C-alpha cells in the first residue's frame, strides 16, 4: 500500500507515499480509496485531509504503469475521484511542492484545497502527447475560467500557486498557507472548521459552470492558433476539443468525451514516442554499474584548454551555471579572439532581451584567462578542446598530468580520437573521461560522456551530475570510432551517397528526410558542418578500413573546394551572407558525370525508399553499438539522436521508431535493399542483435 492513514484528533489524514513523486499507481489508488472507506466508516472522524509525502503532493498518474494492465485496473483515477466526491465527510487537499496531471485532477475532486506558496501547478499531459484524462479538462475551466485553463492545458507549463491564487480568486484554492512547512497543519485546521458540513452542502467543482462569453468564436480562433503551432502533434488540438466540451456538454458527457479523446491519444505513435522520451531521458542519466550513491567529486572551478569554436561554447555552459572558468591558450591573440566571441554571443542574447545586463556582467566576471598551465593547478575539472590531432592532445595531457591537482578530472572533447590512448598519456587514467559536446556547445543539449576502460566510477557519477547542472542531456558511450552519434551518422551518410549514385539528387534526399521530420537532410547538414570533415575521415578510412565503400560523389565535391556554407558552395550554392540552400547545376552535373563514369544507369527512387534506407542504416548500426556494449540501452541511442542530430521528437528516436515499425518489417526491408544490384552484400547485413530480436519477436528495450 503506498498511501498512509492516520487520525489526528477527529481528522483522518491520508498521505500519498509513493516516491519519488507520489505517482498515482494502482497501489496508491487503492491506498486512497481504502483510507476514504476507513474515514467514512469511523464515527470519530469528522473530516479528511489528503496530502503527499516527500517532494510532491503528486506528479500525476504513474507514468511507469502506462501500457500495463495496472494502469486501467479499478479503482482507476476517475473512480478514485468519484469516491472523493461521494464522501459524506469533507475532504481537504493539503498541496505542496508539485501538483501535476492526475495529482491536480485528484485535488480538484476534493471539496477544498489548501496550497503552499511556490507550489508548481500544471496539467502537463500534453508534453506526453496526452490530455488530462481524469477530469482535468472539465474541472480546471470551472475553477480558472476557460481561457486560463486552456492555456495551461495546451501548453502543459507549470504556474506557481501564488500567481494562480492571486489572479483567480478562491475557486481553485480555498486558502494559501503561510509556507510549505505549515500547509498540513493549516489544512487540518481548515478540515476541523468545515467538519459537520452536510454532505449535500459540500462544494464540488463539477457543479460550477464552464462558460465563455464568445464560445464558438473563441474556440475557432484558438483552434487555428493551436493547429498552427503543433502540426506534428495531435494532442494540443484534442486538449482544446476536450475543454470546449466542458462548455457545450453536461459535466458527465464532457467527462465521457475527455475519456474518448484521451484513449485515442494514448494509442497514438506520437504519445508513445514522447512517453519513451520522458523515460529515456531520465534513464540516460543512470549508468547501470554506477550506483546512485557513488561519491561525487566537487567541481568548483573549471579549466578549458583551447578558446576556439568548442572551447568558447563549452566555457559558456559553466559560466551560465555560475561556475568559474579559466581558459588556457597558446597565444594571447587566440585568447582575445575566443573571449570576443563569448562576449558577442552574450551580447546578442542581451540585445534580444533573453539575458539581463547584470547576469551578463556576473557571467563575464567568472571568466578568466591564462597562457600558463600552472594557473590551472586549482581546477577541479579541465576540459581540453584543442586541435583534433593525437600528437597535440599528447602534449596537452602530459602537461596537465604534471600540474593538475590530485583528484582533478581531465576531460577531452575529442570527437574521433581514442580516449584510452589519451588517458594513457597520463599517470592517472582513472581521472580521464571524454566529454563530447556538440557545436554550438552553448546551445546543443547533447553531451556524450565517453567512458574509458579505466575511467573511475566516481568520475562518471560526477560528470553525469554536472551535466544536469549545466542543463545537458548526458549519454554515456564506450570508446569506439565516432562514439554513438558519429558512428551511426557515418553509415547514414554513406547510404545518402549511394542514393546519389543510384539516381537521387541532394535536394530530393533532403526533402524526403525533412518531410519525415529531421531538422535537416544529410546534404544540407554536410554543408553546414563542412564537407571537408567527412573527406578527412574517408581519407583516413582508405588506409585503416579499405573494405568500407563510399560513393565518390562527396570526394569529387570536395576536390572542387565545395566545403559547404563556409566556402559559399557545397552540395548547394549559397548567396553571400545567406544560408538558404540553392540547388546547384554544377553539383547535378558532377553527379551525372560520376554516374556515367561508373556506368550507372540512374533510376527513380521513391521518398519512402530514401527515408527507410537512411533511417534503417542508423538502426542497424545502433544495433551493433548495443551489441558491442558501446551504449548500455537503446533509449540512450534515441536520446543521442533526438538531442544531437535533429531526429523528430514525435518519432521517439531511431530505435524507438524501429520498434514501432516492427523489427520484423525493418529486417524485411533491409533484405529487400540488399538485393539492390549496387549493394555489395555488406551494407545491409543485419546486425546479429537485430536478427536475434526478430527471431524472438522482441523489441529494442
Ligand atoms: N509517474 C511516475 N514517475 C514519475 C512521474 C510520474 N508521473 N513523474 C516523475 N517521475 C519520476 C521520474 O521518472 C524520476 O524517476 P527516477 O528518479 O527513477 O529517474 C523521478 O520521478 C524524478 O523526476 P525528475 O528527474 O523529472 O525530477 P524533477 O524534480 O526534476 O521533476 C516533476 C519532478 C516536476 C514531477 C517531473 O518529473 C515531471 O514533470 N513529471 C511529469 C509529470 C507529468 O507529466 N504528469 C502527468 C502524468 S500523466 C497523467 O497524470 C494522466 C492523467 O491525466 C490521467
Ligand atoms: P578550433 O580550431 O576552433 O579551436 C582549437 C583551439 O585550440 C584553437 O584556438 C587553438 O589555438 C587552440 N590550441 C591548439 N593547440 C593548443 C595547445 N597545445 N594548447 C592550447 N591551445 C591550443 O577547433 P574546435 O572546432 O574548437 O575543436 C576542438 C576540439 O573539439 C577538437 O578535438 C574537435 O574534434 C572537437 N570537437 C569539435 C566539434 C566542432 O563541431 N567543431 C564538435 C565536437 C568536438
PDB file of C-alpha atoms in Angstrom, residues 5-14 35-49 87-90 191 195-196:
ATOM      1  CA  UNK A   5      -3.571   6.510   7.022  1.00  0.00           C
ATOM      2  CA  UNK A   6      -3.654   8.105  10.437  1.00  0.00           C
ATOM      3  CA  UNK A   7      -6.128  10.016  12.572  1.00  0.00           C
ATOM      4  CA  UNK A   8      -5.171  13.335  14.144  1.00  0.00           C
ATOM      5  CA  UNK A   9      -7.836  14.303  16.674  1.00  0.00           C
ATOM      6  CA  UNK A  10     -11.014  13.958  14.634  1.00  0.00           C
ATOM      7  CA  UNK A  11      -9.322  14.452  11.245  1.00  0.00           C
ATOM      8  CA  UNK A  12      -8.226  11.485   9.134  1.00  0.00           C
ATOM      9  CA  UNK A  13      -5.021  12.176   7.195  1.00  0.00           C
ATOM     10  CA  UNK A  14      -4.316  10.147   4.055  1.00  0.00           C
ATOM     11  CA  UNK A  35      -8.382   5.403   3.527  1.00  0.00           C
ATOM     12  CA  UNK A  36     -11.647   7.015   2.419  1.00  0.00           C
ATOM     13  CA  UNK A  37     -13.630   3.920   3.376  1.00  0.00           C
ATOM     14  CA  UNK A  38     -11.974   3.813   6.802  1.00  0.00           C
ATOM     15  CA  UNK A  39     -12.523   7.503   7.436  1.00  0.00           C
ATOM     16  CA  UNK A  40     -16.147   7.438   6.362  1.00  0.00           C
ATOM     17  CA  UNK A  41     -16.796   4.328   8.485  1.00  0.00           C
ATOM     18  CA  UNK A  42     -15.179   5.770  11.629  1.00  0.00           C
ATOM     19  CA  UNK A  43     -17.615   7.859  13.699  1.00  0.00           C
ATOM     20  CA  UNK A  44     -14.709   9.511  15.490  1.00  0.00           C
ATOM     21  CA  UNK A  45     -13.536  11.035  12.189  1.00  0.00           C
ATOM     22  CA  UNK A  46     -15.310  14.238  11.182  1.00  0.00           C
ATOM     23  CA  UNK A  47     -13.273  15.332   8.180  1.00  0.00           C
ATOM     24  CA  UNK A  48     -10.420  14.154   5.951  1.00  0.00           C
ATOM     25  CA  UNK A  49      -7.139  15.629   4.669  1.00  0.00           C
ATOM     26  CA  UNK A  87     -17.514  11.164   0.514  1.00  0.00           C
ATOM     27  CA  UNK A  88     -20.039  12.052   3.204  1.00  0.00           C
ATOM     28  CA  UNK A  89     -17.317  13.872   5.160  1.00  0.00           C
ATOM     29  CA  UNK A  90     -15.468  16.948   3.894  1.00  0.00           C
ATOM     30  CA  UNK A 191     -10.761  20.472   7.920  1.00  0.00           C
ATOM     31  CA  UNK A 195     -16.339  19.348   9.777  1.00  0.00           C
ATOM     32  CA  UNK A 196     -20.033  18.741  10.086  1.00  0.00           C
TER      33      UNK A 196
END
